[in-house]
């Protein structure tokens, strides 16, 4: 009988044993590596003399994840950028300058209202005071005529809330909401709110065809049906006599809000219309004296109107200027008219275009001013600065077309002036405008 080959069997067993040891070692190394990654260091290693904290890794990852998800502030630079106001943590939807020119109010979806001091605009630091909106956030804000209160439109509440401003000994203000909000009356989303400079009434307009005229106690005085299919914008004129609206139809309709000699409300009557566009009107604005209006339409044009007419004698407004703005034919636009009606600002998307209304020429263009579409656009009461918002910052731009318009106007008036004191006054205004343009590097040679 033949015996089995012992050496071959022993060699096979040794080989299998060696392979098993290698596999075990590989598994052990993988386990150790995984343990090190989980604990943030080698197994059993102490950090600063203390046992490793297993929660440090998860806390660090959570902190990094939150920081990564935080949106970056949009960066905009331009030689005509005067300042950027950055205190809101949410996107700003609306802003309003006080009638005394001292403050700018802004509201955002971070549930706060910010009140900024305009005298700090050209300084390094920009101070603001904060008012909190409890359990809601404001999408529109407007100062009262006496600058001692402001109203907001609540995003979730769909109604008006009034905040009173009480001055403190340190110069700041305390903001207190009135006990009750206005009653809910609108059935469609709101497009704008306003307070008459006389303090006699409040206007609210929704995107259907409804405009409501309220007294300051929250009672509806009148309801206006605009018959425009829908409203895209509505506003009170600075003189407080008129309420105007635009929408699906190619016109701007204007009503007079009538009060008696003793201040009692009487009625709302049709005053006049701006007729001349061939498509829906996106937006309109009044000059500071209400004698001029500007409009921009889906037909790709903007128009400047003389509204200082005897409308009670059926006199229609005069069309003064028509300019092209092709962007308006494809997207909605916002419009702002300088207080003296010399400059027209048009916002489309995140860009702003400035026009000289006397010649109808575009003079400045600012691209990608904000990280989101521009939600509001307004000149300050001096007309020297243009404010815009659309992300978490308000950006203030120098109005160089306004200075150039002053130069042109003063040069023309100087040629016709015969009185020496008048000539000196005009020359002073001309010199100031030229010096402002020179300091901004915008003086044309």
Tab-separated table of N, CA, C and O in Angstrom, residues 46-163:
chain	number	residue	atom	x	y	z
A	46	UNK	N	-5.430	60.909	23.149
A	46	UNK	CA	-6.081	61.943	23.939
A	46	UNK	C	-5.855	63.306	23.310
A	46	UNK	O	-4.790	63.572	22.789
A	47	UNK	N	-6.843	64.174	23.404
A	47	UNK	CA	-6.730	65.541	22.901
A	47	UNK	C	-6.633	66.479	24.080
A	47	UNK	O	-7.548	66.529	24.907
A	48	UNK	N	-5.511	67.215	24.188
A	48	UNK	CA	-5.293	68.143	25.287
A	48	UNK	C	-5.436	67.473	26.651
A	48	UNK	O	-5.943	68.051	27.605
A	49	UNK	N	-5.029	66.213	26.718
A	49	UNK	CA	-5.050	65.512	27.987
A	49	UNK	C	-6.380	64.906	28.339
A	49	UNK	O	-6.548	64.339	29.418
A	50	UNK	N	-7.388	65.025	27.453
A	50	UNK	CA	-8.705	64.468	27.728
A	50	UNK	C	-9.028	63.409	26.695
A	50	UNK	O	-8.561	63.467	25.548
A	51	UNK	N	-9.854	62.413	27.049
A	51	UNK	CA	-10.250	61.393	26.067
A	51	UNK	C	-10.958	62.055	24.901
A	51	UNK	O	-11.622	63.082	25.057
A	52	UNK	N	-10.806	61.531	23.712
A	52	UNK	CA	-11.441	62.129	22.530
A	52	UNK	C	-12.952	62.143	22.651
A	52	UNK	O	-13.549	61.188	23.143
A	53	UNK	N	-13.549	63.272	22.199
A	53	UNK	CA	-15.014	63.435	22.250
A	53	UNK	C	-15.593	63.006	20.911
A	53	UNK	O	-15.325	63.608	19.878
A	54	UNK	N	-16.382	61.943	20.942
A	54	UNK	CA	-16.943	61.418	19.699
A	54	UNK	C	-17.912	62.384	19.042
A	54	UNK	O	-18.201	62.276	17.864
A	55	UNK	N	-18.443	63.337	19.825
A	55	UNK	CA	-19.429	64.270	19.250
A	55	UNK	C	-18.775	65.437	18.530
A	55	UNK	O	-19.439	66.176	17.830
A	56	UNK	N	-17.439	65.626	18.717
A	56	UNK	CA	-16.772	66.762	18.091
A	56	UNK	C	-16.868	66.710	16.587
A	56	UNK	O	-17.086	67.714	15.920
A	57	UNK	N	-16.666	65.526	16.031
A	57	UNK	CA	-16.704	65.378	14.573
A	57	UNK	C	-18.067	65.753	14.014
A	57	UNK	O	-18.182	66.507	13.062
A	58	UNK	N	-19.146	65.248	14.643
A	58	UNK	CA	-20.489	65.530	14.126
A	58	UNK	C	-20.831	67.005	14.291
A	58	UNK	O	-21.448	67.610	13.431
A	59	UNK	N	-20.395	67.623	15.442
A	59	UNK	CA	-20.665	69.049	15.643
A	59	UNK	C	-19.933	69.885	14.609
A	59	UNK	O	-20.463	70.843	14.077
A	60	UNK	N	-18.687	69.494	14.337
A	60	UNK	CA	-17.892	70.227	13.354
A	60	UNK	C	-18.521	70.130	11.971
A	60	UNK	O	-18.625	71.105	11.239
A	61	UNK	N	-18.954	68.903	11.620
A	61	UNK	CA	-19.597	68.719	10.317
A	61	UNK	C	-20.871	69.551	10.226
A	61	UNK	O	-21.139	70.183	9.205
A	62	UNK	N	-21.658	69.591	11.315
A	62	UNK	CA	-22.901	70.354	11.312
A	62	UNK	C	-22.616	71.837	11.156
A	62	UNK	O	-23.270	72.540	10.395
A	63	UNK	N	-21.584	72.329	11.885
A	63	UNK	CA	-21.222	73.744	11.792
A	63	UNK	C	-20.768	74.112	10.384
A	63	UNK	O	-21.162	75.137	9.833
A	64	UNK	N	-19.946	73.233	9.791
A	64	UNK	CA	-19.474	73.487	8.437
A	64	UNK	C	-20.632	73.471	7.439
A	64	UNK	O	-20.677	74.253	6.517
A	65	UNK	N	-21.584	72.565	7.659
A	65	UNK	CA	-22.706	72.462	6.740
A	65	UNK	C	-23.573	73.715	6.796
A	65	UNK	O	-23.986	74.239	5.777
A	66	UNK	N	-23.809	74.244	8.005
A	66	UNK	CA	-24.605	75.459	8.141
A	66	UNK	C	-23.901	76.633	7.485
A	66	UNK	O	-24.488	77.425	6.776
A	67	UNK	N	-22.588	76.737	7.692
A	67	UNK	CA	-21.845	77.837	7.112
A	67	UNK	C	-21.841	77.747	5.594
A	67	UNK	O	-21.890	78.737	4.909
A	68	UNK	N	-21.804	76.564	5.065
A	68	UNK	CA	-21.772	76.389	3.621
A	68	UNK	C	-23.108	76.755	2.988
A	68	UNK	O	-23.182	77.293	1.895
A	69	UNK	N	-24.212	76.460	3.712
A	69	UNK	CA	-25.536	76.727	3.157
A	69	UNK	C	-25.916	78.205	3.242
A	69	UNK	O	-26.827	78.642	2.582
A	70	UNK	N	-25.204	79.000	4.067
A	70	UNK	CA	-25.521	80.420	4.197
A	70	UNK	C	-25.241	81.137	2.880
A	70	UNK	O	-24.149	81.039	2.333
A	71	UNK	N	-26.226	81.857	2.331
A	71	UNK	CA	-26.022	82.506	1.030
A	71	UNK	C	-24.961	83.596	1.100
A	71	UNK	O	-24.856	84.324	2.085
A	72	UNK	N	-24.189	83.699	0.062
A	72	UNK	CA	-23.153	84.709	0.000
A	72	UNK	C	-23.746	86.069	-0.377
A	72	UNK	O	-24.635	86.156	-1.201
A	73	UNK	N	-23.235	87.115	0.253
A	73	UNK	CA	-23.687	88.470	-0.064
A	73	UNK	C	-23.197	88.848	-1.461
A	73	UNK	O	-22.033	88.656	-1.795
A	74	UNK	N	-24.124	89.349	-2.281
A	74	UNK	CA	-23.762	89.733	-3.643
A	74	UNK	C	-22.788	90.909	-3.602
A	74	UNK	O	-22.965	91.862	-2.837
A	75	UNK	N	-21.768	90.844	-4.421
A	75	UNK	CA	-20.752	91.895	-4.450
A	75	UNK	C	-20.927	92.735	-5.712
A	75	UNK	O	-20.919	92.211	-6.821
A	76	UNK	N	-21.104	94.040	-5.514
A	76	UNK	CA	-21.252	94.969	-6.634
A	76	UNK	C	-20.313	96.148	-6.416
A	76	UNK	O	-20.303	96.769	-5.347
A	77	UNK	N	-19.520	96.443	-7.412
A	77	UNK	CA	-18.618	97.594	-7.335
A	77	UNK	C	-18.815	98.468	-8.569
A	77	UNK	O	-19.042	97.958	-9.671
A	78	UNK	N	-18.746	99.772	-8.373
A	78	UNK	CA	-18.872	100.722	-9.473
A	78	UNK	C	-18.355	102.067	-8.981
A	78	UNK	O	-18.462	102.397	-7.797
A	79	UNK	N	-17.821	102.851	-9.888
A	79	UNK	CA	-17.274	104.158	-9.508
A	79	UNK	C	-18.355	105.096	-8.984
A	79	UNK	O	-18.059	106.058	-8.256
A	80	UNK	N	-19.624	104.853	-9.336
A	80	UNK	CA	-20.716	105.710	-8.880
A	80	UNK	C	-21.488	105.117	-7.702
A	80	UNK	O	-22.523	105.650	-7.311
A	81	UNK	N	-20.987	104.003	-7.140
A	81	UNK	CA	-21.628	103.423	-5.953
A	81	UNK	C	-21.267	104.274	-4.743
A	81	UNK	O	-20.098	104.386	-4.358
A	82	UNK	N	-22.280	104.897	-4.126
A	82	UNK	CA	-22.040	105.772	-2.978
A	82	UNK	C	-21.956	104.979	-1.683
A	82	UNK	O	-21.130	105.272	-0.819
A	83	UNK	N	-22.806	103.962	-1.516
A	83	UNK	CA	-22.823	103.178	-0.282
A	83	UNK	C	-23.671	101.927	-0.480
A	83	UNK	O	-24.483	101.845	-1.406
A	84	UNK	N	-23.464	100.965	0.427
A	84	UNK	CA	-24.290	99.756	0.489
A	84	UNK	C	-24.710	99.563	1.941
A	84	UNK	O	-23.852	99.511	2.832
A	85	UNK	N	-26.012	99.499	2.183
A	85	UNK	CA	-26.541	99.352	3.538
A	85	UNK	C	-26.791	97.871	3.795
A	85	UNK	O	-27.644	97.256	3.156
A	86	UNK	N	-26.035	97.300	4.765
A	86	UNK	CA	-26.066	95.853	4.988
A	86	UNK	C	-26.290	95.544	6.462
A	86	UNK	O	-25.352	95.451	7.230
A	87	UNK	N	-27.543	95.359	6.847
A	87	UNK	CA	-27.864	94.891	8.196
A	87	UNK	C	-28.919	93.803	8.186
A	87	UNK	O	-29.030	93.041	9.137
A	88	UNK	N	-29.715	93.742	7.121
A	88	UNK	CA	-30.748	92.709	7.034
A	88	UNK	C	-30.115	91.342	6.787
A	88	UNK	O	-29.108	91.222	6.087
A	89	UNK	N	-30.728	90.307	7.352
A	89	UNK	CA	-30.295	88.932	7.100
A	89	UNK	C	-31.199	88.232	6.092
A	89	UNK	O	-30.987	87.068	5.762
A	90	UNK	N	-32.224	88.934	5.610
A	90	UNK	CA	-33.125	88.395	4.594
A	90	UNK	C	-33.227	89.365	3.426
A	90	UNK	O	-32.735	90.497	3.481
A	91	UNK	N	-33.882	88.940	2.368
A	91	UNK	CA	-34.023	89.778	1.176
A	91	UNK	C	-34.984	90.938	1.437
A	91	UNK	O	-36.067	90.756	1.998
A	92	UNK	N	-34.583	92.123	0.978
A	92	UNK	CA	-35.367	93.339	1.185
A	92	UNK	C	-36.396	93.468	0.068
A	92	UNK	O	-36.062	93.351	-1.105
A	93	UNK	N	-37.638	93.726	0.432
A	93	UNK	CA	-38.717	93.797	-0.558
A	93	UNK	C	-39.197	95.213	-0.828
A	93	UNK	O	-39.787	95.479	-1.873
A	94	UNK	N	-38.955	96.158	0.111
A	94	UNK	CA	-39.512	97.498	-0.052
A	94	UNK	C	-38.718	98.489	0.779
A	94	UNK	O	-38.083	98.114	1.779
A	95	UNK	N	-38.753	99.758	0.375
A	95	UNK	CA	-38.103	100.824	1.134
A	95	UNK	C	-38.877	102.121	0.931
A	95	UNK	O	-39.631	102.259	-0.031
A	96	UNK	N	-38.667	103.080	1.848
A	96	UNK	CA	-39.391	104.348	1.760
A	96	UNK	C	-38.600	105.436	2.473
A	96	UNK	O	-38.149	105.243	3.611
A	97	UNK	N	-38.420	106.581	1.803
A	97	UNK	CA	-37.773	107.735	2.418
A	97	UNK	C	-38.812	108.547	3.180
A	97	UNK	O	-39.938	108.745	2.696
A	98	UNK	N	-38.438	109.023	4.366
A	98	UNK	CA	-39.344	109.882	5.131
A	98	UNK	C	-39.453	111.245	4.453
A	98	UNK	O	-38.547	111.680	3.749
A	99	UNK	N	-40.566	111.918	4.675
A	99	UNK	CA	-40.817	113.196	4.001
A	99	UNK	C	-39.851	114.290	4.456
A	99	UNK	O	-39.617	115.253	3.719
A	100	UNK	N	-39.282	114.160	5.665
A	100	UNK	CA	-38.315	115.159	6.127
A	100	UNK	C	-36.902	114.851	5.645
A	100	UNK	O	-35.965	115.607	5.936
A	101	UNK	N	-36.740	113.754	4.926
A	101	UNK	CA	-35.456	113.404	4.347
A	101	UNK	C	-34.443	112.825	5.317
A	101	UNK	O	-33.304	112.554	4.926
A	102	UNK	N	-34.823	112.596	6.565
A	102	UNK	CA	-33.862	112.148	7.578
A	102	UNK	C	-33.691	110.629	7.616
A	102	UNK	O	-32.644	110.145	8.064
A	103	UNK	N	-34.695	109.878	7.177
A	103	UNK	CA	-34.660	108.430	7.367
A	103	UNK	C	-35.034	107.662	6.103
A	103	UNK	O	-35.731	108.171	5.218
A	104	UNK	N	-34.566	106.432	6.062
A	104	UNK	CA	-34.981	105.456	5.055
A	104	UNK	C	-35.444	104.216	5.796
A	104	UNK	O	-34.719	103.680	6.643
A	105	UNK	N	-36.654	103.757	5.497
A	105	UNK	CA	-37.184	102.533	6.105
A	105	UNK	C	-37.076	101.387	5.104
A	105	UNK	O	-37.348	101.570	3.912
A	106	UNK	N	-36.667	100.215	5.565
A	106	UNK	CA	-36.584	99.029	4.721
A	106	UNK	C	-37.228	97.860	5.447
A	106	UNK	O	-37.149	97.757	6.680
A	107	UNK	N	-37.871	96.978	4.700
A	107	UNK	CA	-38.443	95.766	5.297
A	107	UNK	C	-37.950	94.550	4.531
A	107	UNK	O	-37.706	94.609	3.318
A	108	UNK	N	-37.785	93.433	5.244
A	108	UNK	CA	-37.244	92.215	4.646
A	108	UNK	C	-37.939	91.000	5.234
A	108	UNK	O	-38.694	91.093	6.214
A	109	UNK	N	-37.657	89.833	4.640
A	109	UNK	CA	-38.279	88.602	5.119
A	109	UNK	C	-37.580	88.034	6.355
A	109	UNK	O	-37.826	86.893	6.744
A	110	UNK	N	-36.684	88.821	6.984
A	110	UNK	CA	-36.085	88.414	8.259
A	110	UNK	C	-36.909	88.888	9.450
A	110	UNK	O	-36.439	88.886	10.578
A	111	UNK	N	-38.142	89.333	9.182
A	111	UNK	CA	-39.096	89.768	10.212
A	111	UNK	C	-38.677	91.063	10.912
A	111	UNK	O	-39.012	91.284	12.078
A	112	UNK	N	-37.937	91.898	10.211
A	112	UNK	CA	-37.541	93.175	10.802
A	112	UNK	C	-37.791	94.326	9.845
A	112	UNK	O	-37.841	94.153	8.635
A	113	UNK	N	-37.951	95.512	10.440
A	113	UNK	CA	-37.946	96.787	9.726
A	113	UNK	C	-36.693	97.523	10.179
A	113	UNK	O	-36.407	97.586	11.381
A	114	UNK	N	-35.937	98.067	9.258
A	114	UNK	CA	-34.751	98.842	9.599
A	114	UNK	C	-34.998	100.318	9.257
A	114	UNK	O	-35.492	100.631	8.168
A	115	UNK	N	-34.657	101.193	10.186
A	115	UNK	CA	-34.753	102.639	9.974
A	115	UNK	C	-33.324	103.178	9.922
A	115	UNK	O	-32.594	103.118	10.921
A	116	UNK	N	-32.922	103.696	8.753
A	116	UNK	CA	-31.557	104.161	8.527
A	116	UNK	C	-31.499	105.685	8.578
A	116	UNK	O	-32.428	106.365	8.143
A	117	UNK	N	-30.400	106.218	9.065
A	117	UNK	CA	-30.178	107.664	9.081
A	117	UNK	C	-29.533	108.081	7.765
A	117	UNK	O	-28.443	107.608	7.427
A	118	UNK	N	-30.187	108.961	7.019
A	118	UNK	CA	-29.665	109.352	5.704
A	118	UNK	C	-28.380	110.174	5.814
A	118	UNK	O	-27.595	110.214	4.870
A	119	UNK	N	-28.141	110.818	6.939
A	119	UNK	CA	-26.918	111.619	7.070
A	119	UNK	C	-25.674	110.736	7.151
A	119	UNK	O	-24.549	111.235	7.014
A	120	UNK	N	-25.866	109.427	7.370
A	120	UNK	CA	-24.733	108.496	7.422
A	120	UNK	C	-24.442	107.835	6.074
A	120	UNK	O	-23.500	107.053	5.968
A	121	UNK	N	-25.249	108.142	5.061
A	121	UNK	CA	-25.122	107.404	3.798
A	121	UNK	C	-23.724	107.495	3.194
A	121	UNK	O	-23.237	106.523	2.627
A	122	UNK	N	-23.101	108.643	3.280
A	122	UNK	CA	-21.786	108.818	2.672
A	122	UNK	C	-20.657	108.630	3.678
A	122	UNK	O	-19.493	108.910	3.367
A	123	UNK	N	-21.004	108.140	4.883
A	123	UNK	CA	-19.997	107.854	5.899
A	123	UNK	C	-19.560	106.396	5.806
A	123	UNK	O	-20.137	105.586	5.082
A	124	UNK	N	-18.536	106.068	6.576
A	124	UNK	CA	-18.018	104.703	6.572
A	124	UNK	C	-18.977	103.729	7.267
A	124	UNK	O	-19.169	102.606	6.823
A	125	UNK	N	-19.594	104.177	8.358
A	125	UNK	CA	-20.541	103.355	9.109
A	125	UNK	C	-21.963	103.817	8.819
A	125	UNK	O	-22.225	105.016	8.712
A	126	UNK	N	-22.876	102.863	8.733
A	126	UNK	CA	-24.279	103.166	8.450
A	126	UNK	C	-25.138	102.659	9.608
A	126	UNK	O	-25.321	101.449	9.781
A	127	UNK	N	-25.648	103.590	10.388
A	127	UNK	CA	-26.443	103.213	11.557
A	127	UNK	C	-27.882	102.896	11.163
A	127	UNK	O	-28.432	103.487	10.245
A	128	UNK	N	-28.474	101.976	11.910
A	128	UNK	CA	-29.890	101.659	11.690
A	128	UNK	C	-30.520	101.235	13.006
A	128	UNK	O	-29.839	100.744	13.914
A	129	UNK	N	-31.824	101.448	13.095
A	129	UNK	CA	-32.612	100.994	14.245
A	129	UNK	C	-33.547	99.891	13.757
A	129	UNK	O	-34.008	99.916	12.623
A	130	UNK	N	-33.822	98.934	14.630
A	130	UNK	CA	-34.588	97.756	14.226
A	130	UNK	C	-35.931	97.699	14.933
A	130	UNK	O	-36.033	97.910	16.134
A	131	UNK	N	-36.965	97.407	14.142
A	131	UNK	CA	-38.291	97.119	14.678
A	131	UNK	C	-38.646	95.694	14.276
A	131	UNK	O	-38.493	95.316	13.108
A	132	UNK	N	-39.105	94.891	15.221
A	132	UNK	CA	-39.438	93.489	14.956
A	132	UNK	C	-40.909	93.346	14.582
A	132	UNK	O	-41.775	94.018	15.156
A	133	UNK	N	-41.186	92.465	13.625
A	133	UNK	CA	-42.559	92.155	13.224
A	133	UNK	C	-42.899	90.788	13.800
A	133	UNK	O	-42.392	89.765	13.342
A	134	UNK	N	-43.735	90.766	14.811
A	134	UNK	CA	-44.030	89.522	15.523
A	134	UNK	C	-44.837	88.547	14.665
A	134	UNK	O	-45.838	88.911	14.053
A	135	UNK	N	-44.357	87.300	14.619
A	135	UNK	CA	-45.073	86.174	14.001
A	135	UNK	C	-45.416	86.402	12.525
A	135	UNK	O	-46.353	85.792	11.995
A	136	UNK	N	-44.681	87.282	11.855
A	136	UNK	CA	-44.974	87.583	10.450
A	136	UNK	C	-43.781	88.344	9.887
A	136	UNK	O	-42.791	88.581	10.590
A	137	UNK	N	-43.857	88.752	8.634
A	137	UNK	CA	-42.868	89.689	8.106
A	137	UNK	C	-43.556	90.644	7.137
A	137	UNK	O	-44.602	90.339	6.576
A	138	UNK	N	-42.974	91.821	6.989
A	138	UNK	CA	-43.568	92.872	6.161
A	138	UNK	C	-43.014	92.796	4.749
A	138	UNK	O	-41.834	92.528	4.539
A	139	UNK	N	-43.876	93.062	3.767
A	139	UNK	CA	-43.437	93.106	2.373
A	139	UNK	C	-43.509	94.525	1.797
A	139	UNK	O	-42.923	94.794	0.754
A	140	UNK	N	-44.212	95.445	2.500
A	140	UNK	CA	-44.297	96.844	2.093
A	140	UNK	C	-44.221	97.726	3.330
A	140	UNK	O	-44.737	97.353	4.395
A	141	UNK	N	-43.590	98.890	3.207
A	141	UNK	CA	-43.477	99.813	4.336
A	141	UNK	C	-43.612	101.237	3.826
A	141	UNK	O	-43.110	101.578	2.752
A	142	UNK	N	-44.303	102.106	4.605
A	142	UNK	CA	-44.479	103.510	4.249
A	142	UNK	C	-44.475	104.365	5.522
A	142	UNK	O	-45.151	104.045	6.501
A	143	UNK	N	-43.724	105.480	5.477
A	143	UNK	CA	-43.696	106.425	6.589
A	143	UNK	C	-44.990	107.234	6.631
A	143	UNK	O	-45.588	107.537	5.586
A	144	UNK	N	-45.389	107.640	7.829
A	144	UNK	CA	-46.474	108.611	7.970
A	144	UNK	C	-45.933	109.992	7.630
A	144	UNK	O	-44.724	110.233	7.697
A	145	UNK	N	-46.787	110.950	7.260
A	145	UNK	CA	-46.316	112.297	6.875
A	145	UNK	C	-45.537	113.005	7.974
A	145	UNK	O	-44.602	113.750	7.684
A	146	UNK	N	-45.897	112.781	9.255
A	146	UNK	CA	-45.193	113.457	10.347
A	146	UNK	C	-43.946	112.703	10.795
A	146	UNK	O	-43.257	113.137	11.727
A	147	UNK	N	-43.669	111.562	10.145
A	147	UNK	CA	-42.469	110.756	10.431
A	147	UNK	C	-42.458	110.222	11.863
A	147	UNK	O	-41.390	109.913	12.406
A	148	UNK	N	-43.613	110.097	12.475
A	148	UNK	CA	-43.710	109.556	13.830
A	148	UNK	C	-44.306	108.150	13.851
A	148	UNK	O	-44.542	107.590	14.923
A	149	UNK	N	-44.558	107.614	12.675
A	149	UNK	CA	-45.123	106.266	12.581
A	149	UNK	C	-44.852	105.728	11.181
A	149	UNK	O	-44.421	106.460	10.281
A	150	UNK	N	-45.089	104.445	10.998
A	150	UNK	CA	-45.035	103.855	9.664
A	150	UNK	C	-46.009	102.690	9.610
A	150	UNK	O	-46.387	102.124	10.638
A	151	UNK	N	-46.446	102.385	8.407
A	151	UNK	CA	-47.357	101.257	8.220
A	151	UNK	C	-46.653	100.189	7.400
A	151	UNK	O	-45.762	100.481	6.600
A	152	UNK	N	-47.040	98.932	7.623
A	152	UNK	CA	-46.480	97.815	6.860
A	152	UNK	C	-47.615	96.910	6.410
A	152	UNK	O	-48.687	96.867	7.020
A	153	UNK	N	-47.357	96.201	5.313
A	153	UNK	CA	-48.289	95.167	4.874
A	153	UNK	C	-47.699	93.821	5.275
A	153	UNK	O	-46.560	93.502	4.936
A	154	UNK	N	-48.496	93.035	6.006
A	154	UNK	CA	-48.045	91.751	6.532
A	154	UNK	C	-48.181	90.649	5.483
A	154	UNK	O	-49.238	90.499	4.862
A	155	UNK	N	-47.119	89.881	5.304
A	155	UNK	CA	-47.098	88.850	4.264
A	155	UNK	C	-48.106	87.739	4.541
A	155	UNK	O	-48.842	87.324	3.645
A	156	UNK	N	-48.166	87.246	5.763
A	156	UNK	CA	-49.086	86.153	6.103
A	156	UNK	C	-50.442	86.680	6.552
A	156	UNK	O	-51.473	86.095	6.260
A	157	UNK	N	-50.432	87.807	7.268
A	157	UNK	CA	-51.686	88.351	7.773
A	157	UNK	C	-52.540	89.007	6.720
A	157	UNK	O	-53.742	89.198	6.919
A	158	UNK	N	-51.946	89.379	5.568
A	158	UNK	CA	-52.680	90.033	4.476
A	158	UNK	C	-53.452	91.266	4.948
A	158	UNK	O	-54.621	91.468	4.609
A	159	UNK	N	-52.788	92.090	5.729
A	159	UNK	CA	-53.441	93.294	6.219
A	159	UNK	C	-52.395	94.313	6.642
A	159	UNK	O	-51.193	94.045	6.613
A	160	UNK	N	-52.869	95.504	7.037
A	160	UNK	CA	-51.988	96.592	7.468
A	160	UNK	C	-51.749	96.546	8.971
A	160	UNK	O	-52.665	96.251	9.754
A	161	UNK	N	-50.528	96.881	9.352
A	161	UNK	CA	-50.188	97.060	10.762
A	161	UNK	C	-49.503	98.416	10.910
A	161	UNK	O	-48.671	98.794	10.092
A	162	UNK	N	-49.848	99.127	11.959
A	162	UNK	CA	-49.288	100.453	12.218
A	162	UNK	C	-48.272	100.368	13.356
A	162	UNK	O	-48.537	99.757	14.393
A	163	UNK	N	-47.102	100.969	13.157
A	163	UNK	CA	-46.075	101.067	14.195
A	163	UNK	C	-45.887	102.537	14.558
A	163	UNK	O	-45.690	103.385	13.687
